[in-house]
Tab-separated table of C-alpha atoms in Angstrom:
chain	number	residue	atom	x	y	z
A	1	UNK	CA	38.724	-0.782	0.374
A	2	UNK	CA	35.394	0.560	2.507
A	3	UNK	CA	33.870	3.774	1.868
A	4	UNK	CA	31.023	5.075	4.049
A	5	UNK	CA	27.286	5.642	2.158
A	6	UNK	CA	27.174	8.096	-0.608
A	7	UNK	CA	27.255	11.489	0.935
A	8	UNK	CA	29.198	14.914	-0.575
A	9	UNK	CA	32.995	15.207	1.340
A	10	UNK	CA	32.080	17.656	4.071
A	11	UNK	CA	35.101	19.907	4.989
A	12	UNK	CA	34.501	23.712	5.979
A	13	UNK	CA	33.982	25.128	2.996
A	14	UNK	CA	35.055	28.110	1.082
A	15	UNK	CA	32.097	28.970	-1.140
A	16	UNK	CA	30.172	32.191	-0.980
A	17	UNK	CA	27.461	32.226	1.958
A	18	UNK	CA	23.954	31.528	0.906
A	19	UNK	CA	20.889	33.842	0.588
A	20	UNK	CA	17.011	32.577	1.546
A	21	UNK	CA	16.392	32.940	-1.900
A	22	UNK	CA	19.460	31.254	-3.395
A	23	UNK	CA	18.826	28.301	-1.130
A	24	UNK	CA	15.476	27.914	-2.617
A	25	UNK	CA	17.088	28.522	-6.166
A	26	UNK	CA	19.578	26.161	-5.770
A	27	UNK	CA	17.071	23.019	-4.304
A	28	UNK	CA	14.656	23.801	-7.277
A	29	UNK	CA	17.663	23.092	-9.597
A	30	UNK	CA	19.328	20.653	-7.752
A	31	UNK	CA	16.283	17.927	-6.635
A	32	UNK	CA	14.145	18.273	-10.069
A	33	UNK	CA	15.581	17.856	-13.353
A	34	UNK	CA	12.985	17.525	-15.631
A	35	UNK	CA	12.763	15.424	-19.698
A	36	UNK	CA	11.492	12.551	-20.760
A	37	UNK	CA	11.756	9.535	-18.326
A	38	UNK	CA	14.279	7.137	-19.565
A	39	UNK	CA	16.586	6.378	-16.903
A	40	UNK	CA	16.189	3.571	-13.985
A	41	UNK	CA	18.181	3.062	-11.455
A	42	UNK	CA	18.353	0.989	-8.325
A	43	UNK	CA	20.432	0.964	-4.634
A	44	UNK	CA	20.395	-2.777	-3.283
A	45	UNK	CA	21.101	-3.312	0.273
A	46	UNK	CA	22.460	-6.682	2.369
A	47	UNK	CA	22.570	-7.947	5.589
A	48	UNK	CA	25.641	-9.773	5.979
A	49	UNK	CA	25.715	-13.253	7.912
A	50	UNK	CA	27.103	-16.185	8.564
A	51	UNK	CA	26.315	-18.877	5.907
A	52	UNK	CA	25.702	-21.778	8.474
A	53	UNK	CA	24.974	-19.725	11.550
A	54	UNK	CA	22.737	-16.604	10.021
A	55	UNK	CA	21.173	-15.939	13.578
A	56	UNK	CA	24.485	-15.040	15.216
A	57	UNK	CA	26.130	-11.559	14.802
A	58	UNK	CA	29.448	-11.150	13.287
A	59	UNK	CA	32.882	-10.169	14.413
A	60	UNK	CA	33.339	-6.813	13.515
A	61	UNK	CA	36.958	-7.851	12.099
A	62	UNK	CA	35.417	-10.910	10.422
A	63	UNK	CA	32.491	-8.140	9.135
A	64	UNK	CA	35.321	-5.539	8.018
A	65	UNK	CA	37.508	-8.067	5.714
A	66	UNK	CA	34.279	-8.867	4.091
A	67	UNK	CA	33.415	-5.678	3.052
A	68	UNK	CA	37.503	-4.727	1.939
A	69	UNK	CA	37.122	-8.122	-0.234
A	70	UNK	CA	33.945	-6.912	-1.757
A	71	UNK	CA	35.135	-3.556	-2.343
A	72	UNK	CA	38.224	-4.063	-3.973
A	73	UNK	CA	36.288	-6.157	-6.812
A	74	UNK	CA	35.917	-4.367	-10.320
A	75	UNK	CA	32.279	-3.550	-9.952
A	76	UNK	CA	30.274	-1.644	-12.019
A	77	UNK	CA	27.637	-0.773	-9.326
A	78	UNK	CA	28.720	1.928	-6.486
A	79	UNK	CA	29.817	-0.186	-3.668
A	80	UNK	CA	29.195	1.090	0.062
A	81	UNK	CA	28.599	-0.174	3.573
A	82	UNK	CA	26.163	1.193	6.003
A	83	UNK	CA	26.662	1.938	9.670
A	84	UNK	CA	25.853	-1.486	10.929
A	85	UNK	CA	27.558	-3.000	7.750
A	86	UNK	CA	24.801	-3.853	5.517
A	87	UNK	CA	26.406	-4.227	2.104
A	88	UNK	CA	24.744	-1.923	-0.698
A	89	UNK	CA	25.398	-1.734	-4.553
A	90	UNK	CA	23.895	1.265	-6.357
A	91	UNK	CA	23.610	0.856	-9.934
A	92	UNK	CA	24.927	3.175	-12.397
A	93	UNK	CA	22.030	4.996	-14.294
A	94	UNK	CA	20.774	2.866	-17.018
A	95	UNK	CA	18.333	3.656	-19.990
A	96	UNK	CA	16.758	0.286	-19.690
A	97	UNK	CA	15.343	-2.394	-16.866
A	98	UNK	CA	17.330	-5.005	-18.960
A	99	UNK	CA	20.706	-3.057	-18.563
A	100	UNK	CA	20.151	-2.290	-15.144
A	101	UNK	CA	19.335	-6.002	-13.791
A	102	UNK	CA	21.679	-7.331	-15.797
A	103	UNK	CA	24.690	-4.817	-14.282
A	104	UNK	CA	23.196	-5.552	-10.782
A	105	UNK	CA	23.095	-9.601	-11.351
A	106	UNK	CA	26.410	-9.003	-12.299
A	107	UNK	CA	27.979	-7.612	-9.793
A	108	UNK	CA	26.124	-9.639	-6.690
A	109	UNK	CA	27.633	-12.791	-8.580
A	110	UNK	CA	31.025	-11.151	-7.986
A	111	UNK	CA	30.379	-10.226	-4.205
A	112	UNK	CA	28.674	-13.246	-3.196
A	113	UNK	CA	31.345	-15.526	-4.743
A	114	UNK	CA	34.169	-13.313	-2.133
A	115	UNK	CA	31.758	-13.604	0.770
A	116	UNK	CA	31.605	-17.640	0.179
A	117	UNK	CA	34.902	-17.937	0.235
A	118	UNK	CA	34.696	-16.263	4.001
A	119	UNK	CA	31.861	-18.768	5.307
A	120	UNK	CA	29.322	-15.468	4.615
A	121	UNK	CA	26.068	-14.770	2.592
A	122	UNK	CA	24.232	-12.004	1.409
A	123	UNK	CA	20.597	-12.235	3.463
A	124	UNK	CA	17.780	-9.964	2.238
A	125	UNK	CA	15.704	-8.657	4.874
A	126	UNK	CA	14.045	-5.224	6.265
A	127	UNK	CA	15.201	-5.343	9.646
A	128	UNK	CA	18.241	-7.340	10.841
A	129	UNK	CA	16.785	-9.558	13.997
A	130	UNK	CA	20.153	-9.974	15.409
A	131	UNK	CA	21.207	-8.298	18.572
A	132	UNK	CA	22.616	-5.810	20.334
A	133	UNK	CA	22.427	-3.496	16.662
A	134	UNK	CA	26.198	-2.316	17.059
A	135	UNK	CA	27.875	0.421	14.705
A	136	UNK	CA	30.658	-0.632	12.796
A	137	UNK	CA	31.330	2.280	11.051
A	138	UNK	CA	33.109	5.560	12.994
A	139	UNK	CA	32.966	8.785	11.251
A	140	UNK	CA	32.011	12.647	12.102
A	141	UNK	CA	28.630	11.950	10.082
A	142	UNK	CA	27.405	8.961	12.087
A	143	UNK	CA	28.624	10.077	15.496
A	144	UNK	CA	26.699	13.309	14.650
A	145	UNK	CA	23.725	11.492	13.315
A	146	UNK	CA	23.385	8.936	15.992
A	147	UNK	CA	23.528	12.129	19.016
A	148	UNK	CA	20.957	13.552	17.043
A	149	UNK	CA	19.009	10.710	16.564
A	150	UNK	CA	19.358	9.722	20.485
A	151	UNK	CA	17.263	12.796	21.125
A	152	UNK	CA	14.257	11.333	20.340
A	153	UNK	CA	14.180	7.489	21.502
A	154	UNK	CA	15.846	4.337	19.784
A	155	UNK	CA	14.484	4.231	16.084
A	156	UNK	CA	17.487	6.133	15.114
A	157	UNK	CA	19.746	3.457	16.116
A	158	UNK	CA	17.820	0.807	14.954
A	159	UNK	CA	17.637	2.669	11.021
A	160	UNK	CA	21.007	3.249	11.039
A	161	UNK	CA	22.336	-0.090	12.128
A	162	UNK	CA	19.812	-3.019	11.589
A	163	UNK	CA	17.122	-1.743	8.214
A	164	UNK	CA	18.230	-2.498	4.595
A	165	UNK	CA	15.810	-1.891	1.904
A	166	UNK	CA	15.346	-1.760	-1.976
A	167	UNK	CA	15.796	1.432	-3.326
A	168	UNK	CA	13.652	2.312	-6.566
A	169	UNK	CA	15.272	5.651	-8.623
A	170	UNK	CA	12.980	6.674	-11.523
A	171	UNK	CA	13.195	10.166	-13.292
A	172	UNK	CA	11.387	13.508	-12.246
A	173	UNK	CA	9.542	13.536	-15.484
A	174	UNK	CA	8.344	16.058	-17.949
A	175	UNK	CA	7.840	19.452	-16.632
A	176	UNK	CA	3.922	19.404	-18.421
A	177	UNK	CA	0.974	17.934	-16.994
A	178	UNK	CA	0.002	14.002	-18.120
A	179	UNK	CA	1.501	10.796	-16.330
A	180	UNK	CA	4.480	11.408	-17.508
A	181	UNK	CA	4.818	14.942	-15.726
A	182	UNK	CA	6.579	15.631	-13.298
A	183	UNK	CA	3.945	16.379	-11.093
A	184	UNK	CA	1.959	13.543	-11.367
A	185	UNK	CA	4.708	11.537	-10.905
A	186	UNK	CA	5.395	13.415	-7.504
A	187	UNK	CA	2.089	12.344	-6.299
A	188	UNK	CA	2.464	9.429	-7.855
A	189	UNK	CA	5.246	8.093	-5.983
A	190	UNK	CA	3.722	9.399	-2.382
A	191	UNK	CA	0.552	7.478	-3.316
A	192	UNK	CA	1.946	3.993	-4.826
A	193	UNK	CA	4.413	4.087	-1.899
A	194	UNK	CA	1.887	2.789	0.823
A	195	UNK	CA	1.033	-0.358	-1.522
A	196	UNK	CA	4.698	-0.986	-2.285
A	197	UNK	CA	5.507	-0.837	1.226
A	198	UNK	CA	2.382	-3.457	1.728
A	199	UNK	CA	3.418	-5.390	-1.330
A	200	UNK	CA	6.794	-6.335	-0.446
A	201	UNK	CA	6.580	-6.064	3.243
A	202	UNK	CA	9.947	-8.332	5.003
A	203	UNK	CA	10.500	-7.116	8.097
A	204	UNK	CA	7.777	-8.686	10.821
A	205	UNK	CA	8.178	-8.181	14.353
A	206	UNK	CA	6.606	-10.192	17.045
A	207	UNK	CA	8.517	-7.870	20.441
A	208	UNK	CA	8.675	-4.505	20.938
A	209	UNK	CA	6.881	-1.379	19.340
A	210	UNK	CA	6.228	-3.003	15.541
A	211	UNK	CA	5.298	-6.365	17.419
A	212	UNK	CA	2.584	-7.427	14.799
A	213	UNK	CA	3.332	-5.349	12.469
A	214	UNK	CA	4.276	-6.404	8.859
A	215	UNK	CA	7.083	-4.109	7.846
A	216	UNK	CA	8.880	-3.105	11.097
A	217	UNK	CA	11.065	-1.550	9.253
A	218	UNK	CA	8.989	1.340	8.168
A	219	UNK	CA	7.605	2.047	11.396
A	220	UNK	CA	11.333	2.929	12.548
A	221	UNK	CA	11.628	4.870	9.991
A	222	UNK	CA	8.470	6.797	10.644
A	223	UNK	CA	9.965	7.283	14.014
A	224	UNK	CA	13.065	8.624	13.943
A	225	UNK	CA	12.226	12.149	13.635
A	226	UNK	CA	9.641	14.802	13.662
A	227	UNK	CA	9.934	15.560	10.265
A	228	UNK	CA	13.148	14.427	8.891
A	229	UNK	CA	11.364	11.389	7.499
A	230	UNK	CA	8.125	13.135	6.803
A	231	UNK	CA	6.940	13.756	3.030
A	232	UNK	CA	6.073	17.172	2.801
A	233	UNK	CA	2.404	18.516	1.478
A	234	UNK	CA	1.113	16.991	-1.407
A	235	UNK	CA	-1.249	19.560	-2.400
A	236	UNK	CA	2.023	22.306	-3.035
A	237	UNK	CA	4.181	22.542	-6.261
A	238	UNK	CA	6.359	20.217	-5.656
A	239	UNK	CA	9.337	22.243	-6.177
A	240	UNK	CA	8.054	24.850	-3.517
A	241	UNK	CA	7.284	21.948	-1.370
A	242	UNK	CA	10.118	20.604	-1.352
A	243	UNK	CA	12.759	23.361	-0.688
A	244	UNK	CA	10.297	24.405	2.166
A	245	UNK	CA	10.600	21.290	3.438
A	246	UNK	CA	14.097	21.126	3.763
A	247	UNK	CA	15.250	24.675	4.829
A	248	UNK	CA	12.399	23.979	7.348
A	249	UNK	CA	13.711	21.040	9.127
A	250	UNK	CA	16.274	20.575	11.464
A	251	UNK	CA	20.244	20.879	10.691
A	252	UNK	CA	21.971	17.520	12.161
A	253	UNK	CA	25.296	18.351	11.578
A	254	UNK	CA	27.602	21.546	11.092
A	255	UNK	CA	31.103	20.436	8.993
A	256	UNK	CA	33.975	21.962	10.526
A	257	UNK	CA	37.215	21.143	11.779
A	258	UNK	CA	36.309	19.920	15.300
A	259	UNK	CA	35.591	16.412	14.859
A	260	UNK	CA	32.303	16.261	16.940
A	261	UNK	CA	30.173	18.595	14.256
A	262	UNK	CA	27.779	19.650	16.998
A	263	UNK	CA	25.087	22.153	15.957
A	264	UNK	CA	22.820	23.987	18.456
A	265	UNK	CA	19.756	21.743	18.812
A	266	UNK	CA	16.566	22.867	16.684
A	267	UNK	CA	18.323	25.111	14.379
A	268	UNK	CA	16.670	24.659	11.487
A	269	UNK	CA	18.292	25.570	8.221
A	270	UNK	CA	16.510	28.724	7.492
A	271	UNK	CA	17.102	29.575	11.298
A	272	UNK	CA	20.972	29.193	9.769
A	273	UNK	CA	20.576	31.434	7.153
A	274	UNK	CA	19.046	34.077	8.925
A	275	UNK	CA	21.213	33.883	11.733
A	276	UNK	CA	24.739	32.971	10.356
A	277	UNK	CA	25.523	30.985	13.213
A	278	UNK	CA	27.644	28.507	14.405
A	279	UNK	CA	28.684	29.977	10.846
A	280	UNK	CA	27.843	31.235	7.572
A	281	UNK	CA	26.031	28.091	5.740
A	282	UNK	CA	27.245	27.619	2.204
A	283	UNK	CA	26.117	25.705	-0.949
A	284	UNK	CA	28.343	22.746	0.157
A	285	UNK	CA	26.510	22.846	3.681
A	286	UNK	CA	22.861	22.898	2.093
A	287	UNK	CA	24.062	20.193	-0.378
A	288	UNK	CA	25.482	18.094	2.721
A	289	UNK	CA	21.670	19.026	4.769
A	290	UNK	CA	19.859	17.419	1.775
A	291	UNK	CA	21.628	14.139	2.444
A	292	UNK	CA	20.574	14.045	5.977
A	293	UNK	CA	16.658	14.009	4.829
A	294	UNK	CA	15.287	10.495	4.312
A	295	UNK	CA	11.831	11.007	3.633
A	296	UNK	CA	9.918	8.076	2.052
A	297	UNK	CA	10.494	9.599	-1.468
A	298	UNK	CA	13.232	12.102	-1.786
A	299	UNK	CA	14.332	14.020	-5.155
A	300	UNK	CA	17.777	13.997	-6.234
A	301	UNK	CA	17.036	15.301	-9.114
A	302	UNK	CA	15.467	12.281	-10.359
A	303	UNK	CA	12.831	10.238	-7.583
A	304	UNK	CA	14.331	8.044	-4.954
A	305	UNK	CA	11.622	5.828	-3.605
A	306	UNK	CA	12.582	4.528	-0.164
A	307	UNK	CA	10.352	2.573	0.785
A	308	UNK	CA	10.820	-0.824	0.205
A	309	UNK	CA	11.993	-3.612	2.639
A	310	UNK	CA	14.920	-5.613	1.286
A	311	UNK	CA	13.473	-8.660	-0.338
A	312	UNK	CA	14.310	-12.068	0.391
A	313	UNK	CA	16.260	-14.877	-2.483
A	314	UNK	CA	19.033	-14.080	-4.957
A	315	UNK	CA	16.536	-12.719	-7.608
A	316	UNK	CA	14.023	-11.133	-5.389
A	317	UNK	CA	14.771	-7.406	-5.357
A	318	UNK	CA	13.911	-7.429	-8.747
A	319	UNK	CA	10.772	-7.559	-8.862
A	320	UNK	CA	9.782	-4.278	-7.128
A	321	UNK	CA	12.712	-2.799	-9.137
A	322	UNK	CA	10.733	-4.233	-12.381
A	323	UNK	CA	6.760	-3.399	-10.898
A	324	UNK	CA	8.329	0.120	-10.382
A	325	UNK	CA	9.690	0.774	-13.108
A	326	UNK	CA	6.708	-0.580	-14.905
A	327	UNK	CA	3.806	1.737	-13.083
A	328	UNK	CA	6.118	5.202	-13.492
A	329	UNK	CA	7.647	4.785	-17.056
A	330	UNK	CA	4.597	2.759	-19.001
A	331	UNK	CA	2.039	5.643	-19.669
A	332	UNK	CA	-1.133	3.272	-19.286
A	333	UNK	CA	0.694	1.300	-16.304
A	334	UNK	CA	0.883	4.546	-15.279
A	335	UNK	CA	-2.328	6.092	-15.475
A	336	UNK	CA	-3.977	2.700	-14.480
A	337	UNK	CA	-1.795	3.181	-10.867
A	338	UNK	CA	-2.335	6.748	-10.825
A	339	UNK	CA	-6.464	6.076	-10.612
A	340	UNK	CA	-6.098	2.707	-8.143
A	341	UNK	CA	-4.060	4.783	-5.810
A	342	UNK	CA	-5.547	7.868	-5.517
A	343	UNK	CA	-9.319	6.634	-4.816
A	344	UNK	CA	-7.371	4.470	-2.094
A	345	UNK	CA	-5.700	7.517	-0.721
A	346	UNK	CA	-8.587	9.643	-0.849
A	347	UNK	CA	-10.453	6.624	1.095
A	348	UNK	CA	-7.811	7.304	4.324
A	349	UNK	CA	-7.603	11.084	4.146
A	350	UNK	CA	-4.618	13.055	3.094
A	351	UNK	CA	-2.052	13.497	6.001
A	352	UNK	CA	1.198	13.360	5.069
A	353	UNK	CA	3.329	10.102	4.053
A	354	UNK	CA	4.460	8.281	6.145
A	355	UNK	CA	2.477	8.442	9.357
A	356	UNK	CA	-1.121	8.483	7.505
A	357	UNK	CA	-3.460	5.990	8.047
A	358	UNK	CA	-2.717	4.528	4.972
A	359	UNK	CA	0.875	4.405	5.059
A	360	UNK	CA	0.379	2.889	8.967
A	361	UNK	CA	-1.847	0.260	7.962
A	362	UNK	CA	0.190	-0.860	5.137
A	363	UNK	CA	3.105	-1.405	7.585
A	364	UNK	CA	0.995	-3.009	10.154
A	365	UNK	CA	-1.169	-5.126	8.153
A	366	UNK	CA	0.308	-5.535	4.852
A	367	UNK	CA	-2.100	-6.686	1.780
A	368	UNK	CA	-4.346	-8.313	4.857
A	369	UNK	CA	-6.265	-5.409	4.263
A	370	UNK	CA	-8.685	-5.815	1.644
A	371	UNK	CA	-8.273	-2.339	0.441
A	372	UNK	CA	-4.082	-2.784	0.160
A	373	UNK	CA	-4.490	-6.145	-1.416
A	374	UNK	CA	-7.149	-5.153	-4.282
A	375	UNK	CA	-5.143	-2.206	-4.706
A	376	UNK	CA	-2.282	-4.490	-4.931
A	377	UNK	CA	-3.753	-6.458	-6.891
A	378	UNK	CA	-4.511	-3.838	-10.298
A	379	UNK	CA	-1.293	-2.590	-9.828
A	380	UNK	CA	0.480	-5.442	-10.535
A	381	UNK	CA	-2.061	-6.332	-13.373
A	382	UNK	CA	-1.052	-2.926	-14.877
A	383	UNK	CA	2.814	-3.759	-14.171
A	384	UNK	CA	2.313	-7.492	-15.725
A	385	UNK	CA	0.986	-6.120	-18.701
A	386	UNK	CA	3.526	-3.381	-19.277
A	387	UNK	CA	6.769	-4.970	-18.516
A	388	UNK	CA	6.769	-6.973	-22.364
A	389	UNK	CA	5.805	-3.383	-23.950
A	390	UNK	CA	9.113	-2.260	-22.103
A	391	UNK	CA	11.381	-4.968	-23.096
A	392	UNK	CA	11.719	-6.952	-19.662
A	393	UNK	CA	13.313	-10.020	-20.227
A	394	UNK	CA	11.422	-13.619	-19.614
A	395	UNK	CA	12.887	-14.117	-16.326
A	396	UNK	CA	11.855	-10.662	-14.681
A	397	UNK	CA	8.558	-11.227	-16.435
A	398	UNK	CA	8.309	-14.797	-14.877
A	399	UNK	CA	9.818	-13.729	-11.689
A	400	UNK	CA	6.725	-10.889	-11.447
A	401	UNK	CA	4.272	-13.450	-12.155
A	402	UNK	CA	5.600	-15.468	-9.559
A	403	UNK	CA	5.352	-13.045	-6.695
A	404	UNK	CA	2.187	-11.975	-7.983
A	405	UNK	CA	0.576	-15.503	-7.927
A	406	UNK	CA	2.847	-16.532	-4.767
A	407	UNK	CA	1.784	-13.428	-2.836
A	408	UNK	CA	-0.145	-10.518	-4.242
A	409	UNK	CA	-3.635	-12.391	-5.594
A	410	UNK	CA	-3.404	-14.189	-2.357
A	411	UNK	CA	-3.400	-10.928	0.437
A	412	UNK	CA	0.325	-12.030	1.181
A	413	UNK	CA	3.768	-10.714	1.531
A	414	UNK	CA	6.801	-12.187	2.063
A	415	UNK	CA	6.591	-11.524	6.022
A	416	UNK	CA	4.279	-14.046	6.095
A	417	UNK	CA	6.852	-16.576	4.812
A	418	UNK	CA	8.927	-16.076	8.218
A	419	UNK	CA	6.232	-15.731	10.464
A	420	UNK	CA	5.469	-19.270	9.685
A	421	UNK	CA	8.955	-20.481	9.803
A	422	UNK	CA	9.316	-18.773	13.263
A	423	UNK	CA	8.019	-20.631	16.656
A	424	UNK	CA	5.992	-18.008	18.210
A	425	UNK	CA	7.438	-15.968	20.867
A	426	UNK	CA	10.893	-15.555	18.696
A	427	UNK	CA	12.260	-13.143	15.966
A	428	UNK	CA	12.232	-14.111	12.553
A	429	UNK	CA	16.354	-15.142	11.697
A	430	UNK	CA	16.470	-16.125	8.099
């Protein structure tokens, strides 16, 4: 059994048309739950190759039976396939980083034991080097998204079929100032991001726009919209940024019963609710619009950091699962981060996430930069020091020293690692 990513069922709905004002009501409530941080979560996603021939793409057939395999196992993580097929498990919410790599270890056991007995692997990396990208999938959502995308040049595409990242989900926070608020943890997130994406950076390029560039993968991202995958002001409540934000940009799809979903291009979702057309917009409709923003951190009602390149090994997404969860949910961690990243920030200016000079250079560069890599550098000090206070087990604690010895203290990132395994003049393949 194969379901599509996590997104609400969208069938024209029946509730009560929406107000301006109830819109905003109803983001407020729905993207920020605030209390005390204890919750972690994490959303792992695969490429899927061929165990002896990981350059080659697959038969879609071959591709499909691999996912029904792995979906029909009694997982405790959320399984779901992307458009091009990349293979995610989203953990279930869990009140400690020991509970939620240990359900995650789990589970990838279980699906890479039914891939080997198909001749496949699980390979972690940002951006899948394998051509043509293709889209397995065929639904209302991703033919909608893809026209949409098409409007403005081939990064959609290439998100939607060939990127696969490590998803980091950490709580809102308290609704009162500290580095445990909510707030602070907002900013928090936007500012950390540019190091994380430096940090754990798997997705070089050597052709094509991102030739050079560290994490490819972010630069399509940056690209494949105006403002769909743009943070919003940093220097606004949160709350009232946000829901600005989102009634403010585009509307990709309208729900209905005609299987194309087409919407009038730039209607934004305001312009919807203060026109009523193609029709009334409902709760279900702004609930569905929310999932069509992929900004590089997006509230759910706890913090979705989405930033991350997939990570390369069996083990390896765990440690920016682990350094994450350390620098948000360890109050000194915390406040340690909080003061590295913010004088960095200041340093670059304060445009928004993620096409700021900071967030650019981190993508292009990685920790080569001397300011990335010393930030880099404290952060993961911070993280180091915090994850025994926090009851991470040896192995994530070795595993984080490891990467931080291996990579970090060094001005590395795994990128690096297939750069020099790759003849020059080719694209990185395992």
């Amino acid at each position: 059994m194969r379901q599509d990513s996590p997104a609400p069922p969208c069938q024209p709905p029946a509730d009560s048309p929406l107000t301006e004002a109830t819109a905003e009501e109803l983001i407020h409530g729905i993207c920020f739950k605030t209390g005390p941080p204890r919750l972690l979560g994490a959303e792992l996603e695969w490429l899927v190759v061929d165990a002896e021939r990981p350059w080659l793409p697959l038969d879609a057939d071959r591709l499909t039976a691999a996912h029904d395999a792995a979906g029909s196992l009694p997982l405790r993580s959320r399984f779901t396939v992307e458009p091009g097929g990349q293979l995610e498990l989203s953990s279930a919410p869990a009140d400690s980083l020991t509970a939620c790599v240990d359900g995650l270890q789990a589970d990838l056991a279980a699906v890479r034991g039914a891939l080997r007995e198909r001749g496949l692997v699980l390979q972690g990396l940002g951006r899948d080097p394998r051509s043509p990208y293709r889209r397995l999938l065929d639904s209302p959502r991703y033919r909608a998204m893809e026209r949409y995308f098409d409007r403005t040049g081939p990064a959609g595409r290439a998100m939607m079929r060939a990127s696969a990242s490590v998803q980091v989900c950490v709580d809102a926070g308290l609704e009162e100032p500290g580095p445990l608020g909510h707030g602070r943890r907002w900013r928090l997130a936007h500012l950390l991001g540019a190091v994380l994406v430096a940090s754990f950076a798997n997705s070089p390029a050597r052709e094509g726009p991102y030739a050079g560039w560290r994490c490819a993968r972010q630069g399509i991202w940056g690209d494949i919209d105006a403002r769909r995958a743009l943070a919003p002001p940093l220097d606004v409540e949160p709350r009232a940024a946000w829901a600005r934000h989102a009634l403010d940009t585009e509307v990709m799809c309208v729900c209905s019963a005609d299987p194309s979903w087409e919407v009038p291009g730039g209607l934004t979702f305001r312009d919807w609710l203060r026109t009523g057309g193609p029709r009334p917009p409902t709760p279900a409709d702004l609930d569905y619009h929310l999932t069509t923003l992929f900004p590089p951190v997006r509230p759910r009602g706890h913090l979705e950091l989405r930033m991350i390149d997939a990570q390369p090994g069996e083990d390896g997404w765990l440690v920016p699962v682990a350094v994450t969860h350390a620098l948000f949910d360890d109050p000194e961690a915390a406040e340690t981060a909080y003061r590295v990243v913010k004088a960095l920030a200041d340093a670059y200016g304060g445009r928004h996430a993620p096409r700021n000079p900071l967030w650019l250079t981190a993508a292009r560069l990685g920790p080569a930069d001397p300011d990335l890599r010393a930030a880099a550098v404290a952060c993961f000090a911070a993280a180091g020091e915090a994850l025994p206070r926090l009851g991470a087990s040896s192995h994530v604690q070795d595993m984080v020293g490891a990467f931080t010895e291996r990579y970090v203290r060094r001005g590395r990132c795994p990128a690096d690692d297939l750069d020099e395994r790759q003849p020059a003049g080719k694209e990185p393949r395992s």
